[in-house]
Coordinates of C-alpha atoms in Angstrom, one line a residue:
X1 CA 0.0 0.0 0.0
X2 CA 2.8 2.4 -0.9
X3 CA 0.4 4.7 -2.7
X4 CA -2.0 4.8 0.2
X5 CA 0.9 5.7 2.6
X6 CA 2.0 8.6 0.4
X7 CA -1.6 9.8 0.1
X8 CA -2.0 9.7 3.9
X9 CA 1.2 11.7 4.3
X10 CA -0.1 14.3 1.8
X11 CA -3.4 14.6 3.6
X12 CA -1.6 15.0 7.0
X13 CA 0.4 17.9 5.6
X14 CA -2.7 19.4 4.1
X15 CA -4.6 19.4 7.4
X16 CA -1.8 20.9 9.5
X17 CA -0.2 17.8 11.0
X18 CA 3.5 18.7 11.6
X19 CA 4.9 15.2 11.4
X20 CA 3.5 11.7 10.7
X21 CA 4.9 8.2 11.1
X22 CA 3.8 4.6 10.7
X23 CA 4.6 1.6 12.8
X24 CA 3.2 -1.9 13.3
X25 CA 0.5 -2.7 15.8
X26 CA 3.0 -5.2 17.5
X27 CA 3.0 -5.0 21.3
X28 CA 5.1 -2.8 23.5
X29 CA 5.8 -5.6 26.0
X30 CA 9.3 -4.1 26.8
X31 CA 7.4 -1.3 28.7
X32 CA 5.7 -3.6 31.1
X33 CA 8.5 -3.8 33.7
X34 CA 9.0 0.0 33.8
X35 CA 5.2 0.7 33.9
X36 CA 4.6 -1.8 36.7
X37 CA 7.6 -0.6 38.7
X38 CA 6.3 3.0 38.5
X39 CA 2.8 2.0 39.4
X40 CA 4.0 -0.1 42.4
X41 CA 6.4 2.6 43.6
X42 CA 3.9 5.4 43.2
X43 CA 6.2 7.4 41.0
X44 CA 3.7 7.8 38.2
X45 CA 1.4 10.7 38.1
X46 CA -1.8 8.8 38.6
X47 CA -3.3 10.3 35.5
X48 CA -2.2 7.4 33.3
X49 CA -4.5 4.6 32.0
X50 CA -4.6 2.0 34.8
X51 CA -4.7 -1.2 32.7
X52 CA -1.0 -2.0 31.9
X53 CA -1.9 -4.8 29.5
X54 CA -4.0 -2.3 27.4
X55 CA -1.1 0.1 27.5
X56 CA 1.3 -2.3 25.8
X57 CA -1.0 -4.3 23.4
X58 CA -2.8 -2.3 20.7
X59 CA -4.8 -5.3 19.7
X60 CA -6.6 -5.2 23.0
X61 CA -7.9 -1.8 21.9
X62 CA -8.6 -2.7 18.2
X63 CA -8.8 -6.4 17.6
X64 CA -7.9 -6.2 13.9
X65 CA -5.1 -3.7 14.4
X66 CA -2.2 -3.9 11.9
X67 CA -0.7 -0.4 11.7
X68 CA -0.5 2.6 14.1
X69 CA -0.4 6.0 12.5
X70 CA 1.5 8.4 14.8
X71 CA 1.0 12.1 14.5
X72 CA 2.7 15.2 16.0
X73 CA 1.5 18.7 16.0
X74 CA 4.1 21.3 16.8
X75 CA 3.3 24.2 19.1
X76 CA 5.0 27.5 19.9
X77 CA 7.1 28.2 23.0
X78 CA 7.2 32.0 22.6
X79 CA 4.1 34.2 22.3
X80 CA 3.6 36.1 19.1
X81 CA 2.9 39.1 21.3
X82 CA 3.4 39.7 25.0
X83 CA 0.6 41.1 27.1
X84 CA 0.5 44.9 27.8
X85 CA 2.1 46.2 31.0
X86 CA -0.3 46.2 33.9
X87 CA -0.6 47.4 37.5
X88 CA -0.7 43.8 38.5
X89 CA 2.0 41.2 38.5
X90 CA 1.3 38.2 36.2
X91 CA 1.6 34.5 36.4
X92 CA 2.3 32.1 33.5
X93 CA 0.7 29.1 31.9
X94 CA 3.1 26.8 30.2
X95 CA 3.1 26.9 26.3
X96 CA 1.3 23.6 26.1
X97 CA -1.7 25.5 27.5
X98 CA -1.7 28.5 25.1
X99 CA -4.6 28.7 22.8
X100 CA -7.4 26.1 22.5
X101 CA -6.9 22.9 24.4
X102 CA -4.5 20.7 22.5
X103 CA -6.7 17.6 23.1
X104 CA -9.4 19.3 21.0
X105 CA -6.9 20.3 18.3
X106 CA -5.4 16.8 18.0
X107 CA -8.8 15.1 18.2
X108 CA -10.1 17.4 15.4
X109 CA -7.1 16.6 13.2
X110 CA -7.2 12.9 13.8
X111 CA -10.9 12.8 13.1
X112 CA -10.4 14.7 9.8
X113 CA -7.5 12.4 8.9
X114 CA -9.5 9.3 9.6
X115 CA -12.4 10.7 7.5
X116 CA -10.1 11.4 4.6
X117 CA -8.5 7.9 4.8
X118 CA -11.9 6.3 4.8
X119 CA -12.5 7.9 1.4
X120 CA -9.4 6.2 0.1
X121 CA -9.9 2.7 1.1
X122 CA -12.8 0.3 1.9
X123 CA -13.6 -1.2 5.3
X124 CA -11.3 1.2 7.2
X125 CA -11.4 0.6 11.0
X126 CA -9.6 2.7 13.5
X127 CA -9.3 3.9 17.1
X128 CA -8.0 7.4 17.9
X129 CA -6.1 8.4 21.0
X130 CA -4.5 11.5 22.5
X131 CA -2.5 11.4 25.8
X132 CA -5.5 10.4 27.9
X133 CA -5.8 7.2 25.9
X134 CA -4.3 3.8 26.8
X135 CA -1.2 3.6 24.6
X136 CA 2.1 5.2 25.7
X137 CA 2.2 8.0 23.1
X138 CA 6.0 8.5 23.4
X139 CA 6.7 4.8 22.7
X140 CA 4.4 4.9 19.7
X141 CA 6.0 8.1 18.4
X142 CA 9.5 6.8 18.8
X143 CA 8.8 3.5 17.0
X144 CA 7.0 5.4 14.2
X145 CA 10.0 7.7 13.6
X146 CA 8.5 10.9 14.9
X147 CA 11.5 11.4 17.1
X148 CA 13.6 9.9 19.9
X149 CA 12.6 9.8 23.6
X150 CA 15.0 12.1 25.4
X151 CA 16.3 11.9 29.0
X152 CA 13.5 14.2 29.8
X153 CA 11.0 11.5 28.8
X154 CA 9.7 13.7 26.0
X155 CA 9.8 12.9 22.3
X156 CA 12.3 15.1 20.5
X157 CA 12.7 15.7 16.8
X158 CA 15.2 17.7 14.8
X159 CA 12.5 19.7 13.1
X160 CA 10.3 20.7 16.1
X161 CA 12.4 19.9 19.2
X162 CA 10.2 18.6 22.1
X163 CA 7.4 21.1 21.5
X164 CA 5.0 18.6 19.9
X165 CA 1.6 17.3 20.9
X166 CA 1.3 13.6 20.2
X167 CA -1.6 11.3 19.1
X168 CA -2.2 8.1 17.2
X169 CA -4.6 6.2 15.1
X170 CA -4.7 2.4 15.6
X171 CA -5.8 1.1 12.2
X172 CA -6.5 -2.1 10.3
X173 CA -4.5 -0.9 7.4
X174 CA -1.5 -2.8 6.2
X175 CA 1.2 -0.1 5.6
X176 CA 5.0 -0.3 5.5
X177 CA 6.3 0.9 8.9
X178 CA 8.9 3.6 9.3
X179 CA 12.1 3.3 11.3
X180 CA 13.1 5.1 14.5
X181 CA 15.3 8.2 14.0
X182 CA 19.1 7.7 14.2
X183 CA 19.9 10.6 16.6
X184 CA 19.5 11.1 20.3
X185 CA 20.7 12.9 23.5
X186 CA 24.3 11.6 23.3
X187 CA 26.1 12.6 26.5
X188 CA 23.9 15.7 27.1
X189 CA 22.2 15.7 30.5
X190 CA 21.1 19.3 30.7
X191 CA 17.5 18.5 31.4
X192 CA 18.5 16.2 34.3
X193 CA 20.9 18.8 35.7
X194 CA 18.5 21.7 35.5
X195 CA 15.4 20.0 36.7
X196 CA 14.7 22.0 39.9
X197 CA 13.1 19.0 41.8
X198 CA 15.4 16.2 40.6
X199 CA 12.4 14.5 39.0
X200 CA 14.3 13.0 36.0
X201 CA 16.2 9.8 36.4
X202 CA 18.3 10.3 33.2
X203 CA 17.1 7.1 31.5
X204 CA 13.9 8.6 30.0
X205 CA 12.0 7.7 33.2
X206 CA 11.0 10.1 36.0
X207 CA 9.4 10.4 39.3
X208 CA 6.3 12.1 38.0
X209 CA 5.1 13.2 41.4
X210 CA 8.2 15.4 41.8
X211 CA 7.7 17.1 38.5
X212 CA 6.5 20.7 38.9
X213 CA 4.0 20.1 36.1
X214 CA 2.3 17.4 38.2
X215 CA 2.5 19.6 41.3
X216 CA 0.7 22.5 39.6
X217 CA -2.1 20.1 38.7
X218 CA -2.3 18.3 42.1
X219 CA -5.3 19.1 44.2
X220 CA -5.1 20.0 47.9
X221 CA -2.0 21.0 49.8
X222 CA 1.5 20.8 48.3
X223 CA 4.9 20.9 50.0
X224 CA 6.7 24.2 50.4
X225 CA 9.6 23.0 48.2
X226 CA 7.3 22.9 45.2
X227 CA 5.5 26.1 46.1
X228 CA 8.7 28.0 45.9
X229 CA 10.2 26.3 42.9
X230 CA 7.1 27.0 40.7
X231 CA 8.3 30.6 40.7
X232 CA 5.8 32.5 38.4
X233 CA 4.2 29.4 36.8
X234 CA 0.5 28.7 37.4
X235 CA 0.3 25.5 35.3
X236 CA 3.0 23.2 33.9
X237 CA 6.8 23.4 33.8
X238 CA 9.1 23.8 30.8
X239 CA 12.6 23.9 32.3
X240 CA 13.7 20.6 30.8
X241 CA 12.5 21.9 27.4
X242 CA 14.0 25.4 27.7
X243 CA 17.5 23.9 28.4
X244 CA 17.4 21.3 25.7
X245 CA 19.8 22.0 22.8
X246 CA 17.3 20.5 20.3
X247 CA 14.9 23.3 21.2
X248 CA 17.4 26.1 20.5
X249 CA 16.0 28.5 18.0
X250 CA 12.8 26.6 17.5
X251 CA 9.4 28.3 17.7
X252 CA 6.6 26.8 15.6
X253 CA 3.6 28.6 14.3
X254 CA 0.5 28.4 16.6
X255 CA -2.4 26.2 15.4
X256 CA -4.9 28.6 16.9
X257 CA -5.1 32.2 18.0
X258 CA -3.3 32.8 21.3
X259 CA -4.6 35.5 23.8
X260 CA -1.5 36.7 25.8
X261 CA -3.9 37.8 28.6
X262 CA -4.8 34.2 29.1
X263 CA -1.3 32.9 28.8
X264 CA 0.1 35.5 31.3
X265 CA -2.9 36.4 33.5
X266 CA -2.9 39.2 36.0
X267 CA -2.7 37.4 39.3
X268 CA -5.0 39.3 41.7
X269 CA -7.9 39.6 39.2
X270 CA -7.4 35.9 38.4
X271 CA -7.7 34.9 42.1
X272 CA -11.0 36.8 42.4
X273 CA -12.7 35.0 39.4
X274 CA -15.9 33.2 40.2
X275 CA -16.5 29.7 38.7
X276 CA -18.6 31.2 36.0
X277 CA -16.1 33.9 35.1
X278 CA -13.3 31.3 35.1
X279 CA -15.1 29.0 32.7
X280 CA -16.1 31.8 30.4
X281 CA -12.6 33.2 30.2
X282 CA -10.3 30.3 30.6
X283 CA -12.5 27.3 29.8
X284 CA -11.0 26.6 26.3
X285 CA -7.4 26.3 27.4
X286 CA -5.8 22.9 28.4
X287 CA -4.8 24.2 31.9
X288 CA -8.5 24.8 32.8
X289 CA -9.2 21.1 33.2
X290 CA -8.3 21.1 36.9
X291 CA -10.7 24.0 37.6
X292 CA -10.1 27.3 39.2
X293 CA -9.5 26.2 42.8
X294 CA -6.1 24.5 42.0
X295 CA -5.0 27.3 39.7
X296 CA -6.0 30.0 42.1
X297 CA -4.1 28.2 44.9
X298 CA -1.0 28.3 42.6
X299 CA -1.6 32.0 41.9
X300 CA -1.5 32.7 45.7
X301 CA 1.9 31.0 45.8
X302 CA 3.1 33.0 42.8
X303 CA 2.2 36.3 44.5
X304 CA 4.5 35.4 47.3
X305 CA 7.3 34.1 45.0
X306 CA 7.1 37.5 43.1
X307 CA 7.2 39.4 46.4
X308 CA 4.0 41.3 45.5
X309 CA 3.2 43.3 48.6
X310 CA 0.3 45.0 46.9
X311 CA -1.5 41.7 47.3
X312 CA -1.3 41.7 51.1
X313 CA -4.9 43.0 51.6
X314 CA -6.3 40.3 49.2
X315 CA -4.2 37.6 50.9
X316 CA -5.4 38.7 54.4
X317 CA -9.0 38.5 53.2
X318 CA -8.4 35.0 51.9
X319 CA -6.5 33.9 55.0
X320 CA -9.5 35.1 57.2
X321 CA -12.0 33.1 55.2
X322 CA -12.4 29.4 56.4
X323 CA -14.7 28.4 53.5
X324 CA -11.8 27.2 51.4
X325 CA -9.2 25.6 53.7
X326 CA -6.6 25.1 51.0
X327 CA -6.7 28.7 49.8
X328 CA -6.8 29.9 53.4
X329 CA -3.6 28.0 54.2
X330 CA -1.9 29.1 51.0
X331 CA -2.7 32.7 51.7
X332 CA -1.4 32.5 55.2
X333 CA 1.8 30.9 53.9
X334 CA 2.1 33.7 51.3
X335 CA 1.7 36.4 53.9
X336 CA 4.3 34.8 56.2
X337 CA 6.7 34.6 53.2
X338 CA 6.1 38.2 52.3
X339 CA 6.7 39.3 55.9
X340 CA 9.9 37.3 56.1
X341 CA 11.1 38.9 52.8
X342 CA 10.3 42.3 54.2
X343 CA 12.3 41.7 57.3
X344 CA 15.2 40.2 55.4
X345 CA 15.4 43.3 53.1
X346 CA 15.0 45.9 55.8
X347 CA 18.2 48.1 55.9
X348 CA 20.1 48.1 59.2
X349 CA 19.8 51.3 61.2
X350 CA 23.1 53.2 61.4
X351 CA 24.6 53.4 64.8
X352 CA 24.4 57.1 65.4
X353 CA 26.7 56.8 68.4
X354 CA 29.5 55.3 66.2
X355 CA 32.3 57.8 65.8
X356 CA 30.8 60.4 68.2
X357 CA 33.4 62.8 69.5
X358 CA 33.5 62.8 73.3

């Protein structure tokens, strides 16, 4: 089916898929040991598909599976335009959450790709997945030649670095598979070295619960170590990507319009949003999936990290309100941190008696 493969590649390019690859629907049994170990040790995020057998065997997801079509959609890591200066300090959503939710973007492109493929061949059967699906997207992408899995655990390509959203179509098509890429990290360990929480193991695996991206999505209380290290970030973490040599000079075109005010929101107004206001304003971005409470908790931490003393009245108001215990505790922590910073920065009084002539 060489002609079919070339036709699918052409369609993918036409509908804005950045990179496409093909691999067999053979199992990924080599992942079992790692997945089981992470599950038993509790070092996975908990967001993953729970059934490990389904994670490693595509035929459990589509009985007549023969070929998996892997796709990547590149996304930008720099805003086309920064927000205007404001009286308020701002927090930051990671680039993966700029614009419309990438799950919707990928789902739309895969649906269109599947529709177009069905027009080319009879009896086309498929199952589409984005990262909430069963298969390990990175393993599929690596085997399909999209890129290699870096020590950061992310798929990296020469064309788009690691700034790629991944998805796959498990299909009943019989298509010649592609080969994995012939490049990799080499001796570079910048992502491992610069990870602020030592979450990366250096062998493509990680302790996901130590990753700042996980911590910004975790509900409830979080440890002080992570509160401080998030710095100005409300959602996600990109340090391992920022320091990666493959990402140097790369900034892909956005797939949708990006509102800089949503990417870098004003912190104090953000904390005051009601549920309705939050959904109306931020509901379409990927970071909104956790809801406003988690993100507003993060925003309280960021106010303290940015030493924003203008926020003290707002923080005092939140700290006095027992209706949201997590926010109350976060606000009290932020107030204590701001006060410690003020005392630390207070200039020493000059000893007026020093050098006095007697």
